[in-house]
mmCIF file of C-alpha atoms and ligand atoms in Angstrom:
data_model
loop_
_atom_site.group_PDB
_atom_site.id
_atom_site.type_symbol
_atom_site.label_atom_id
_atom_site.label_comp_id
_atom_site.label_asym_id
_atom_site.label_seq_id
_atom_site.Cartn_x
_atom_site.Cartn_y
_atom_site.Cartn_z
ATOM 1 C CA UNK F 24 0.000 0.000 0.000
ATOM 2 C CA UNK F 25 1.276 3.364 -0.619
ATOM 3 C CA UNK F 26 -0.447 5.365 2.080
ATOM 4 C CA UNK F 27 1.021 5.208 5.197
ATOM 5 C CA UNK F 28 -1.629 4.894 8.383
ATOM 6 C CA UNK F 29 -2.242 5.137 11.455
ATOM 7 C CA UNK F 30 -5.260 6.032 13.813
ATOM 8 C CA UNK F 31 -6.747 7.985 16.710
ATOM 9 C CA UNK F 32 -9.591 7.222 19.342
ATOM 10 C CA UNK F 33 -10.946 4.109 20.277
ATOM 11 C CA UNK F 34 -11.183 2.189 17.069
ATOM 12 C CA UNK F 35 -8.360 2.148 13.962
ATOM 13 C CA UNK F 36 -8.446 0.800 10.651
ATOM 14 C CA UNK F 37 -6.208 -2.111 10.228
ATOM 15 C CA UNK F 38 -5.127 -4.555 7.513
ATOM 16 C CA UNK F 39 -3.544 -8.241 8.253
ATOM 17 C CA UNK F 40 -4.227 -11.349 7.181
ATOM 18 C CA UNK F 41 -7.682 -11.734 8.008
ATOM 19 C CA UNK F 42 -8.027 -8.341 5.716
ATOM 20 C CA UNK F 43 -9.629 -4.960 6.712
ATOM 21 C CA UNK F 44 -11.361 -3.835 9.846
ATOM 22 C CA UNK F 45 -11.660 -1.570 12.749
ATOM 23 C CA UNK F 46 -9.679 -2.999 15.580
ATOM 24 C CA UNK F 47 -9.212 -1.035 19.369
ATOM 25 C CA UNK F 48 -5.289 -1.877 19.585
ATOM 26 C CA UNK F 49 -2.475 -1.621 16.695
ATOM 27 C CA UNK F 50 -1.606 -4.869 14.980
ATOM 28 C CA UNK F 51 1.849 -4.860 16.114
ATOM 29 C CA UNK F 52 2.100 -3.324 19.038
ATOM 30 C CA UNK F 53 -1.282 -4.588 21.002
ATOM 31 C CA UNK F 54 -1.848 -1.286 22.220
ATOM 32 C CA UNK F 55 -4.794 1.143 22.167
ATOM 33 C CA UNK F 56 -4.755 4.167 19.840
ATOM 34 C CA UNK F 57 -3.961 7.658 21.109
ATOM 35 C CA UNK F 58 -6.976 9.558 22.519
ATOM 36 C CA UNK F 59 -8.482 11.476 20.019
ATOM 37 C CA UNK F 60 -7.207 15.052 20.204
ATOM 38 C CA UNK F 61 -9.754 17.385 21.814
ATOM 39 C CA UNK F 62 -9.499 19.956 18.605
ATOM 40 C CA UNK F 63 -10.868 17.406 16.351
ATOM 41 C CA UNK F 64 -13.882 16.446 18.657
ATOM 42 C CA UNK F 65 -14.460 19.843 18.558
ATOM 43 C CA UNK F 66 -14.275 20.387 14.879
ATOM 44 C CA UNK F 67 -16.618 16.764 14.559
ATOM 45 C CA UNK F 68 -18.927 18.623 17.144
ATOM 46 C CA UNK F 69 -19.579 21.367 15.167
ATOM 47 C CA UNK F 70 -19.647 19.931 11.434
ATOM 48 C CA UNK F 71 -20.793 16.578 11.706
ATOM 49 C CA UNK F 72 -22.449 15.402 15.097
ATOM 50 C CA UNK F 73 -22.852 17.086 18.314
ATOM 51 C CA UNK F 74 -24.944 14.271 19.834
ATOM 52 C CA UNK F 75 -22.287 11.053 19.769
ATOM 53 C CA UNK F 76 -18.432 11.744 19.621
ATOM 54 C CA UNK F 77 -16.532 10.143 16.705
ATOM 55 C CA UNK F 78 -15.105 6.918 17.872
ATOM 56 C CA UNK F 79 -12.176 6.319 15.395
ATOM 57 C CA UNK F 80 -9.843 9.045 13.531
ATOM 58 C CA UNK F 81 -8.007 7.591 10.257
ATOM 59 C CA UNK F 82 -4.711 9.059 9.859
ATOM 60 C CA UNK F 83 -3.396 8.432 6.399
ATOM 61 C CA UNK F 84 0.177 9.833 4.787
ATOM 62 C CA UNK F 85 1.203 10.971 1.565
ATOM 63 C CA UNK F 86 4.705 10.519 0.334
ATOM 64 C CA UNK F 87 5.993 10.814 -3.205
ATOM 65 C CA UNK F 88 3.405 9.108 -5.662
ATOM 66 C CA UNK F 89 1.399 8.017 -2.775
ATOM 67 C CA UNK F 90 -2.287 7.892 -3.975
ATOM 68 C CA UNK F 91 -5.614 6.319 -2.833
ATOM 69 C CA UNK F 92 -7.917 4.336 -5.588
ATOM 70 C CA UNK F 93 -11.703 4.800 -5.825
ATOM 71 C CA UNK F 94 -13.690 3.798 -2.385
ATOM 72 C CA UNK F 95 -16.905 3.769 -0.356
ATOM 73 C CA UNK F 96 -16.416 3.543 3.378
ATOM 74 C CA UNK F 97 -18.986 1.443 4.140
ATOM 75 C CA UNK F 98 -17.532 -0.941 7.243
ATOM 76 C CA UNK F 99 -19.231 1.658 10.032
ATOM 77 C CA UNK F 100 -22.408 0.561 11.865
ATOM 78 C CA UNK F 101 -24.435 3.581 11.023
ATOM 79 C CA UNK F 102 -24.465 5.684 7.519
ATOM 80 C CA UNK F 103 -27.132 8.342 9.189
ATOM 81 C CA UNK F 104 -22.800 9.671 10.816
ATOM 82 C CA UNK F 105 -21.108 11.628 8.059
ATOM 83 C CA UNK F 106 -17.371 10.886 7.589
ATOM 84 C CA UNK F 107 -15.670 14.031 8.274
ATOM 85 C CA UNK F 108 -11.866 14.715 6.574
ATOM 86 C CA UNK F 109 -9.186 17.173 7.627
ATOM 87 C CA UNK F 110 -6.190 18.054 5.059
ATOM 88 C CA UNK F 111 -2.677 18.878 6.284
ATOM 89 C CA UNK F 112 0.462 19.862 3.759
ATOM 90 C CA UNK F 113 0.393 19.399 0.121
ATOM 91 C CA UNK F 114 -2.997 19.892 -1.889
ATOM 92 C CA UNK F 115 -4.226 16.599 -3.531
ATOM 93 C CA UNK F 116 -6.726 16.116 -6.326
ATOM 94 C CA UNK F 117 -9.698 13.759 -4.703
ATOM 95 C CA UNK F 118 -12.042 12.314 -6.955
ATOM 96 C CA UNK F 119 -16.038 11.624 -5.785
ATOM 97 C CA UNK F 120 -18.589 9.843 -8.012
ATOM 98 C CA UNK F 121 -21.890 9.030 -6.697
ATOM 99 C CA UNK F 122 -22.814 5.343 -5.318
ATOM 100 C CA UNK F 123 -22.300 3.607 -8.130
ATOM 101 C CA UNK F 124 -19.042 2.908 -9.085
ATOM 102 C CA UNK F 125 -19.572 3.494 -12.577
ATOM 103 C CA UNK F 126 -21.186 6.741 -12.079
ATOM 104 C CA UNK F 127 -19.357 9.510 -13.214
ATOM 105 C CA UNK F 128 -17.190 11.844 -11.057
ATOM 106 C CA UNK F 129 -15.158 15.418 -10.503
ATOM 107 C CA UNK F 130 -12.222 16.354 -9.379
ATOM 108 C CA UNK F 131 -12.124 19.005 -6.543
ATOM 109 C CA UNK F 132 -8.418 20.302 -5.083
ATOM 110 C CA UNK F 133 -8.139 19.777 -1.320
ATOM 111 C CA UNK F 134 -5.471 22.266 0.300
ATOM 112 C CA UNK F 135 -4.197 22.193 3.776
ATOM 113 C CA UNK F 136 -6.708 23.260 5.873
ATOM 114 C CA UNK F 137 -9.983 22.005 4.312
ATOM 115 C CA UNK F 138 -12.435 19.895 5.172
ATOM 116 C CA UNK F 139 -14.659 18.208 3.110
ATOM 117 C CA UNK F 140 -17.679 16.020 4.958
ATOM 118 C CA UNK F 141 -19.293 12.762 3.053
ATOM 119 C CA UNK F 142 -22.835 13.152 4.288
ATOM 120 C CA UNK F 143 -26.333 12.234 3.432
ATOM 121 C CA UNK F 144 -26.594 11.497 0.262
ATOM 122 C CA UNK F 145 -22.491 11.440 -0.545
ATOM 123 C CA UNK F 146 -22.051 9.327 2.454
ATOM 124 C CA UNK F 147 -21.770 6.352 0.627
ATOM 125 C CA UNK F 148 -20.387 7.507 -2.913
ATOM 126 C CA UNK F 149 -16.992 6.158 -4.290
ATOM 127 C CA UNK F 150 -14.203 8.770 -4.081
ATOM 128 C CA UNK F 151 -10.130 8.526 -3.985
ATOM 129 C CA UNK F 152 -7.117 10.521 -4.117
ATOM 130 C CA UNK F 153 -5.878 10.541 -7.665
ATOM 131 C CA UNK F 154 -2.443 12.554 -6.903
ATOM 132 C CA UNK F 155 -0.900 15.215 -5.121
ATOM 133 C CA UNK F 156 1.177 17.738 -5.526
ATOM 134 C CA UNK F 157 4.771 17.707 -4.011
ATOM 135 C CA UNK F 158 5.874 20.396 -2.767
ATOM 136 C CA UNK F 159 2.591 22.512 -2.673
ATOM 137 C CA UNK F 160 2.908 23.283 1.039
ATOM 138 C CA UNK F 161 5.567 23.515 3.859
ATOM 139 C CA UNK F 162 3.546 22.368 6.216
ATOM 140 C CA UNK F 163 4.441 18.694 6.663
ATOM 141 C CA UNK F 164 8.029 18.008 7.544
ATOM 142 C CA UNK F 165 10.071 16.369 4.621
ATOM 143 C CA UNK F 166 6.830 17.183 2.521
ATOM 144 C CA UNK F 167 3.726 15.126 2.025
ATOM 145 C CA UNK F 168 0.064 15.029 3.014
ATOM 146 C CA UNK F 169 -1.852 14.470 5.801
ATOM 147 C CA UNK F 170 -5.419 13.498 5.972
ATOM 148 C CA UNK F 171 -7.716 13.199 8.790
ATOM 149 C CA UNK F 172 -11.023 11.187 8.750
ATOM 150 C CA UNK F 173 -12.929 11.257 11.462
ATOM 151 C CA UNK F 174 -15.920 8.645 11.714
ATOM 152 C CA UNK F 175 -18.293 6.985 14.301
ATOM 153 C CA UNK F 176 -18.053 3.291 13.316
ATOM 154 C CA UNK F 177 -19.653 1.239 16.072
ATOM 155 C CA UNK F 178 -23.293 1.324 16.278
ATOM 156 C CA UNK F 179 -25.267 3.981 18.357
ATOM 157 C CA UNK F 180 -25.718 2.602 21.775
ATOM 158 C CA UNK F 181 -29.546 1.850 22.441
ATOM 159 C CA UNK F 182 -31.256 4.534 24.554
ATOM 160 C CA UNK F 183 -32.452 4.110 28.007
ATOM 161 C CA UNK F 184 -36.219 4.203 26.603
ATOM 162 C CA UNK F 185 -35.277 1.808 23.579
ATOM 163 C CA UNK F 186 -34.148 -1.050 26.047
ATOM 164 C CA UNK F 187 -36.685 -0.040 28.624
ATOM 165 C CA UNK F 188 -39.500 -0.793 25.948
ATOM 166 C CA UNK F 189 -38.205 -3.730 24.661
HETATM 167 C C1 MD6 X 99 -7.957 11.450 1.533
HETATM 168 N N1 MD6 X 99 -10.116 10.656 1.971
HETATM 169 O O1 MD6 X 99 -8.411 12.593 1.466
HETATM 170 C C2 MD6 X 99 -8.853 10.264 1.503
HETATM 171 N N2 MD6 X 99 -13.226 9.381 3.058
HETATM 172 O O2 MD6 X 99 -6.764 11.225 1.608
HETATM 173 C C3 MD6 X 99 -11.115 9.793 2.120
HETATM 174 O O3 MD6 X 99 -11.013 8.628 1.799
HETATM 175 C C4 MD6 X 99 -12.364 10.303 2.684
HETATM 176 O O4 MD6 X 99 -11.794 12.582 2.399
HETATM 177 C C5 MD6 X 99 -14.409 9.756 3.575
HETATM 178 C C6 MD6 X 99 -14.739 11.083 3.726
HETATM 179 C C7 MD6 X 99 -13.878 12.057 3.330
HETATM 180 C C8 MD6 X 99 -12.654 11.667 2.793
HETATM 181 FE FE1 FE X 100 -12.695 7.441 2.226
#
């Protein structure tokens, strides 16, 4: 895989032999993630959710020809939670269809500081990272991107009246 990744919060995305999924400790290491950072609750607080915090925070990074092909993310519990993404350094070109892969799609720049939410409707429609752009930004040390994707991807938990009129 080109991207480098890592995660934040209680959940991370993993791959191993058994092949994708959320997982509450690093594959190597057995340990849990680091907390979520308070800023990017926040930011998930205001733009995406402000009734259930975010449980898992993909961090991905962009080196060289790094790229990411066309993808839903479709493993959380609940599509009603937008996916909410965070760019850091250089500007990459991300590609979004609709929710059929065949559909057809745009191209839309993402510089350092945006963020771009996949809600409602986009939620579930295939999008990817065609390339980016060395050296567009200083931000990142020895040059790359960053991206942040916040999601909530265990169910919600039931409310007190749900389970108290079951
Ligand atoms: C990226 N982003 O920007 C890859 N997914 O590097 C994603 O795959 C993504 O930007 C869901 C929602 C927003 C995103
Ligand atoms: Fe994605």
């Amino acid at each position: 895989m080109s991207v480098e990744m890592t995660s934040f919060g209680q959940l991370g995305w993993i791959t191993d032999e058994r092949g994708y999924r959320y997982s509450a400790v690093h594959p190597r290491t057995g340990r849990a993630w680091p907390p979520m950072p308070q800023s990017l609750l926040d930011l998930w607080m205001e733009l995406a959710d402000s009734s259930m915090p975010p449980d898992a925070c993909l961090v991905n990074l962009y080196r060289g020809d790094a790229r990411m092909g066309l993808h839903q993310d479709r493993d959380e519990a609940d599509f009603a939670f937008p996916v909410l993404s965070v760019s850091l350094g250089d500007t990459a070109i991300f590609r979004i269809g609709g929710v059929d892969r065949r559909s057809p799609t745009a191209s839309i720049r993402l510089a350092s500081g945006d963020v771009c939410a996949l809600s409602g409707e986009a939620r579930l429609a295939f999008h990817g990272i065609d390339r980016v752009l060395e050296g567009s930004s200083r931000l990142i040390p020895g040059g790359g991107r960053i991206n942040l994707t916040l999601r909530r991807a265990a169910p919600r938990p039931a409310t007190a009246c749900a389970a108290a009129c079951d």
